[in-house]
mmCIF file of C-alpha atoms and ligand atoms in Angstrom:
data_model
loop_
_atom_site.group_PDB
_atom_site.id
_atom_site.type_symbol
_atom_site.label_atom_id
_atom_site.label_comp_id
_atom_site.label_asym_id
_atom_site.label_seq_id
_atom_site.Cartn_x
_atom_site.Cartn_y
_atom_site.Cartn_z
ATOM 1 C CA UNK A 1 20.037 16.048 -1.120
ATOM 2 C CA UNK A 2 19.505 13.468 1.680
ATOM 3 C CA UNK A 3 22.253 15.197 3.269
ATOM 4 C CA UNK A 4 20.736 18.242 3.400
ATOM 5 C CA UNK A 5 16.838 16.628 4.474
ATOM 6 C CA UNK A 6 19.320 15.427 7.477
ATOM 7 C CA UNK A 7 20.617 18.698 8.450
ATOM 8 C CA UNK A 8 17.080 20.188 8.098
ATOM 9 C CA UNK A 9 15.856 17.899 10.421
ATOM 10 C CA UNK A 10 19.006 17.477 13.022
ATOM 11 C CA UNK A 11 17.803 18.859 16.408
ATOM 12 C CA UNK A 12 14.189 18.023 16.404
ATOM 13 C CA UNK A 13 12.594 15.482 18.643
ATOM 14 C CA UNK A 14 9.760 14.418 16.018
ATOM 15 C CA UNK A 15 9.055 15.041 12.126
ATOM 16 C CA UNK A 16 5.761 14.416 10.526
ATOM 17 C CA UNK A 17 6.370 13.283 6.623
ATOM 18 C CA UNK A 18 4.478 13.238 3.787
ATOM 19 C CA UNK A 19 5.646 10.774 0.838
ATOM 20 C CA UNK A 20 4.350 11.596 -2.049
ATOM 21 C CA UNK A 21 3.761 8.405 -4.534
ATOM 22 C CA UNK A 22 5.162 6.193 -2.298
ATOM 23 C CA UNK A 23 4.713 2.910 -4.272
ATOM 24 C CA UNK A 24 6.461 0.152 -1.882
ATOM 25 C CA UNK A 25 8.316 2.886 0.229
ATOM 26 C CA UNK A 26 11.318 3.184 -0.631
ATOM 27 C CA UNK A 27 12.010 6.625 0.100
ATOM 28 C CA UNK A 28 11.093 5.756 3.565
ATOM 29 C CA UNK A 29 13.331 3.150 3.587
ATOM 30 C CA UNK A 30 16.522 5.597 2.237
ATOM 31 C CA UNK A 31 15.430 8.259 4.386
ATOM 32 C CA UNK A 32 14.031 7.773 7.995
ATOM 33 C CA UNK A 33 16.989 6.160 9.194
ATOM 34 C CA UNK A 34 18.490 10.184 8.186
ATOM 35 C CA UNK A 35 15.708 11.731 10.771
ATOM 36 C CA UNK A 36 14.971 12.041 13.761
ATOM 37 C CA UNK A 37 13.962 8.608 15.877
ATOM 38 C CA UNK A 38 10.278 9.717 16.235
ATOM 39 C CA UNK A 39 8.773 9.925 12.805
ATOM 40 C CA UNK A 40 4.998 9.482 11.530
ATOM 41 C CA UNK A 41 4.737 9.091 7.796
ATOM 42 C CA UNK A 42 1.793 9.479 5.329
ATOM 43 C CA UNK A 43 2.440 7.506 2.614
ATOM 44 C CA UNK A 44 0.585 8.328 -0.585
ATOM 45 C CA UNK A 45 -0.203 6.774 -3.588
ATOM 46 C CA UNK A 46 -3.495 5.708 -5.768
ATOM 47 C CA UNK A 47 -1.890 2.042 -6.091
ATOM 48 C CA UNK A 48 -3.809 0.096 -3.203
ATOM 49 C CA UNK A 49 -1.994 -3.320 -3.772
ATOM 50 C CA UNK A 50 1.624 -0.552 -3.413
ATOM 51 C CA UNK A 51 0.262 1.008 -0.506
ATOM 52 C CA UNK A 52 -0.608 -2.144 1.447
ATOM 53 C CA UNK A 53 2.436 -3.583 1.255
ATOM 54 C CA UNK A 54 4.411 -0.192 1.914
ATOM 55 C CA UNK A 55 2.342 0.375 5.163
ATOM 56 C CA UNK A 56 3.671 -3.373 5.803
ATOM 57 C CA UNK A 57 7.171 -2.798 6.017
ATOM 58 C CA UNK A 58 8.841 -4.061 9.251
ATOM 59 C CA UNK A 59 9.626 -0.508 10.925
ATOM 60 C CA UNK A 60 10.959 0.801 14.465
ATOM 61 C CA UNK A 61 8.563 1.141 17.300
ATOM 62 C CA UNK A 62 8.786 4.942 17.304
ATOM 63 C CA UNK A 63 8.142 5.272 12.986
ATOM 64 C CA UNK A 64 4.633 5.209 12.777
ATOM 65 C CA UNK A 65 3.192 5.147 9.264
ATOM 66 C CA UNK A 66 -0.186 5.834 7.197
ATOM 67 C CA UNK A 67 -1.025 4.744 4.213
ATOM 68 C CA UNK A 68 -3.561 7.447 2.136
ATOM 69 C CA UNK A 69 -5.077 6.580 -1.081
ATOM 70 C CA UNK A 70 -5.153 9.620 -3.132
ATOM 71 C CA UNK A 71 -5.275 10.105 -6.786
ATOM 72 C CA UNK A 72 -2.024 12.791 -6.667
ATOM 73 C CA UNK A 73 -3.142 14.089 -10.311
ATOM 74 C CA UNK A 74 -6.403 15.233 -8.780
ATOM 75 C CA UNK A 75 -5.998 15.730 -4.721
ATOM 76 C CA UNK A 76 -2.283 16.979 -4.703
ATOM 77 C CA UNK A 77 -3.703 19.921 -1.863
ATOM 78 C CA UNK A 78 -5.913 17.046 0.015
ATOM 79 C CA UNK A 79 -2.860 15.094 0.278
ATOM 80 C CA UNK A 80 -0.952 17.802 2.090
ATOM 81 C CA UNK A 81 -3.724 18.684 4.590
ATOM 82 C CA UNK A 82 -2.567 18.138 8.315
ATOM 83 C CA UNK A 83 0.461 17.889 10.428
ATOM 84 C CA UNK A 84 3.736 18.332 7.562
ATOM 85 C CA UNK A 85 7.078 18.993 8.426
ATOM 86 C CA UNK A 86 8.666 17.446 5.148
ATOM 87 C CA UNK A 87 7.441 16.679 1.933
ATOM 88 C CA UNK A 88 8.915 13.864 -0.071
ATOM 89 C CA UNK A 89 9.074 11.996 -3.534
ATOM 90 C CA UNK A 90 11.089 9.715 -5.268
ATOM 91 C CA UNK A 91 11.101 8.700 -9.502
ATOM 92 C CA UNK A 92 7.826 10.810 -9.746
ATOM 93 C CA UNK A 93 8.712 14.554 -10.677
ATOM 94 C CA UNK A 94 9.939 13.106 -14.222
ATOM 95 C CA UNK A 95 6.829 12.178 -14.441
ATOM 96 C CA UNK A 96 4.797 14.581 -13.982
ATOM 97 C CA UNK A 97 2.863 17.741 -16.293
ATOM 98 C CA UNK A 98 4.358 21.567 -16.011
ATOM 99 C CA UNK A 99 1.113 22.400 -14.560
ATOM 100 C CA UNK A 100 1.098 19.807 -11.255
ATOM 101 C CA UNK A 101 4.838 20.616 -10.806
ATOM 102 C CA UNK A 102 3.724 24.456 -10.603
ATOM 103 C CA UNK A 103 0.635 23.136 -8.411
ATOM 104 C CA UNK A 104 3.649 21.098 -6.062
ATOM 105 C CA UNK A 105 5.731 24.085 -6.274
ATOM 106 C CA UNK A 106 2.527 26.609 -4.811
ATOM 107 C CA UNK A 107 1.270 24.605 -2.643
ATOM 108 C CA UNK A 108 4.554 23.842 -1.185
ATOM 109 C CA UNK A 109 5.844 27.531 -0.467
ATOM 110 C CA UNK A 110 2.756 28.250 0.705
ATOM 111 C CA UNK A 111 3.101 26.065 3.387
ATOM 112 C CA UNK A 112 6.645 27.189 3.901
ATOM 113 C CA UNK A 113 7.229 23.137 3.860
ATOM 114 C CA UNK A 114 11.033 21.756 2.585
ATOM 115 C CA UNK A 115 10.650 18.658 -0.006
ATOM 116 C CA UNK A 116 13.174 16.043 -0.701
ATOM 117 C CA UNK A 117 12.631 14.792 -4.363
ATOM 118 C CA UNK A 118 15.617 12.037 -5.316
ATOM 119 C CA UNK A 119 16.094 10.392 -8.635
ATOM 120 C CA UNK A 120 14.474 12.926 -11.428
ATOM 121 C CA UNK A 121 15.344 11.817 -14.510
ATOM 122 C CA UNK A 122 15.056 14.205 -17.883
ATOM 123 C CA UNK A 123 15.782 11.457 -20.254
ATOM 124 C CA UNK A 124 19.503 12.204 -20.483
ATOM 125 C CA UNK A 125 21.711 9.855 -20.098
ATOM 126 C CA UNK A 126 25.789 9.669 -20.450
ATOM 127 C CA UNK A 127 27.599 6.047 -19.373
ATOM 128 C CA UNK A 128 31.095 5.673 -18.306
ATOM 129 C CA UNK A 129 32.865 4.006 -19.708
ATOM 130 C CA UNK A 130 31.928 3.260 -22.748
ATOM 131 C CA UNK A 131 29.542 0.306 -24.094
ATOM 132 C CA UNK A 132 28.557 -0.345 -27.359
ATOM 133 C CA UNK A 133 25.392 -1.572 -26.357
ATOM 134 C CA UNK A 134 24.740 1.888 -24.381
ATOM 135 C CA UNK A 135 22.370 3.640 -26.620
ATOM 136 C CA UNK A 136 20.428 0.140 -26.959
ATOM 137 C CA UNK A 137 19.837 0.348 -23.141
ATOM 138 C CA UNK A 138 19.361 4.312 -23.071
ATOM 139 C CA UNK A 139 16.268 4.281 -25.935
ATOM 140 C CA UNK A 140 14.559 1.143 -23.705
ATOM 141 C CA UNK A 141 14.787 3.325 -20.890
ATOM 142 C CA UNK A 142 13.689 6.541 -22.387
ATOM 143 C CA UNK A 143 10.826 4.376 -24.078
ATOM 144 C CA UNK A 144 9.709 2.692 -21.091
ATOM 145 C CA UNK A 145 9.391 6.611 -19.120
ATOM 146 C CA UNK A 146 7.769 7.728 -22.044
ATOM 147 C CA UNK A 147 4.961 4.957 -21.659
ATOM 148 C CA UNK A 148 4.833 5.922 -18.047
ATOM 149 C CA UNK A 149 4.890 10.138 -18.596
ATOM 150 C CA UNK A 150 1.702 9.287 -20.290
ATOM 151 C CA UNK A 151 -0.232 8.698 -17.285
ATOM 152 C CA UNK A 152 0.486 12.447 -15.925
ATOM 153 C CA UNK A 153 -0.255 13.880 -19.171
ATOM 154 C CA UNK A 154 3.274 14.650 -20.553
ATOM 155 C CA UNK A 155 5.850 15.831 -18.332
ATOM 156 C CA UNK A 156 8.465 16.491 -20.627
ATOM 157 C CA UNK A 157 6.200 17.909 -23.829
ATOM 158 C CA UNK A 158 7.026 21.134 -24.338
ATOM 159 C CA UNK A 159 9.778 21.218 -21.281
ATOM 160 C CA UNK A 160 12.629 21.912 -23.352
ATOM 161 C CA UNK A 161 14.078 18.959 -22.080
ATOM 162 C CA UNK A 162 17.040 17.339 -24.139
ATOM 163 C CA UNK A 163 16.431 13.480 -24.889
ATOM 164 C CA UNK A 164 18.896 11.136 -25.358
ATOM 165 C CA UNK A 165 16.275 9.127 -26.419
ATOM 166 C CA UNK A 166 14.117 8.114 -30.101
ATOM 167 C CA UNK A 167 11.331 10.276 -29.124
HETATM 168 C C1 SAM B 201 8.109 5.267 -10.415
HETATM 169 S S1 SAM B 201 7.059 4.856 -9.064
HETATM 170 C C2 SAM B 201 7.975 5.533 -7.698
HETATM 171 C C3 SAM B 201 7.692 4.807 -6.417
HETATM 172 C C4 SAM B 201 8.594 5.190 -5.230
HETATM 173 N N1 SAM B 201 8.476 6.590 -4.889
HETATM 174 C C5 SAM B 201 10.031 4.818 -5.519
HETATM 175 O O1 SAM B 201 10.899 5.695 -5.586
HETATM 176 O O2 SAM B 201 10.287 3.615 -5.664
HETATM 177 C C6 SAM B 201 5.740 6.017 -9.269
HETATM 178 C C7 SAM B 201 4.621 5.872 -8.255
HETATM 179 O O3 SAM B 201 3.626 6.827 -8.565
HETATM 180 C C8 SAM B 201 2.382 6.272 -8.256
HETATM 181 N N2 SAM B 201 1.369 7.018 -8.994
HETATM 182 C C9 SAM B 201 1.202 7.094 -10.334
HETATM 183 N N3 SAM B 201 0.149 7.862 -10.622
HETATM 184 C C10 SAM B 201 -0.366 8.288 -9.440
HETATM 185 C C11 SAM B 201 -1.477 9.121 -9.090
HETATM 186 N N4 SAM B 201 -2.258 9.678 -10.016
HETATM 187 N N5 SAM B 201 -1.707 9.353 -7.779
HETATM 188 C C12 SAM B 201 -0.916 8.796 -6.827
HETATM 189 N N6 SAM B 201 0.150 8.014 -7.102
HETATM 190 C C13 SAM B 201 0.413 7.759 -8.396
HETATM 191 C C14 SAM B 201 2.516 4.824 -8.718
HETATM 192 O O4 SAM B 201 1.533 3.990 -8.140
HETATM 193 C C15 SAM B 201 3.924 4.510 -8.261
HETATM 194 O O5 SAM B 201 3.929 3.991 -6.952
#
């Protein structure tokens, strides 16, 4: 994936990003050293304490960044208004309803924009090799993105998702 958002982006002089639930930036971090030198990032996320500290981060003189609280459940569209060249998002899509993924999914194409969404997670889960305390760890996990799916009103109810997990 990242090495495709590269090759996208290889040959411009500047890209204008939009990070979608950014908490402490890390998909800044992975990514903007795959992009062209001058970069301006909106990072956004309904966490202020997150945000703050993401906006924060030591960066290069020509990465300029934004911080934008929005409440993505509500203002998805708001938070793509402006300059966009690339949309991205990192642990967030798991956790998400049908409905905003289809609202993502329009309001992306209709903006003709490419998004970079890493580490999706659809509560499947095979480890190599072999631990006997593997499903222990894989139910905590599932449990604990249950707990969080909640918040987005229930990504994977109804998605025809296999779980690994109790639920
Ligand atoms: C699992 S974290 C991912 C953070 C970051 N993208 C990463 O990969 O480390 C999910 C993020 O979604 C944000 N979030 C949850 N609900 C939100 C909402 N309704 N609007 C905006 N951001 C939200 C949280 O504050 C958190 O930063």
């Amino acid at each position: 994936m990242l090495d495709a958002a590269a090759a996208w982006a290889a040959g411009k002089d500047s890209i204008a990003v939009v990070d979608l639930a950014c908490g402490l930036g890390s998909t800044l971090r992975s990514v903007s050293g795959r992009l062209p030198r001058r970069q301006s990032w909106r990072l956004v996320d309904n966490d202020l304490s997150l945000l703050a500290r993401a906006a924060d981060l030591a960066r290069p003189p020509d990465l300029s960044v934004m911080p934008i609280p929005v409440d993505l459940a509500r203002d998805l569209e708001a938070a793509l208004d402006g300059p966009v060249d690339l949309i991205t998002t990192s642990a967030l899509l798991d956790l998400v309803s049908h409905d905003w993924l289809d609202r993502l999914v329009t309001e992306t194409a209709a903006r003709r924009l490419p998004i970079y969404a890493a580490l999706s997670y659809d509560g499947l889960a095979t480890l190599d090799p072999v631990d006997p305390m593997d499903s222990a760890v894989i139910d905590a996990v599932n449990v604990a993105s249950a707990r969080r799916q909640g918040f987005w009103a229930g990504a994977w109810a109804g998605s025809g998702c296999r779980r690994a997990g109790p639920f």
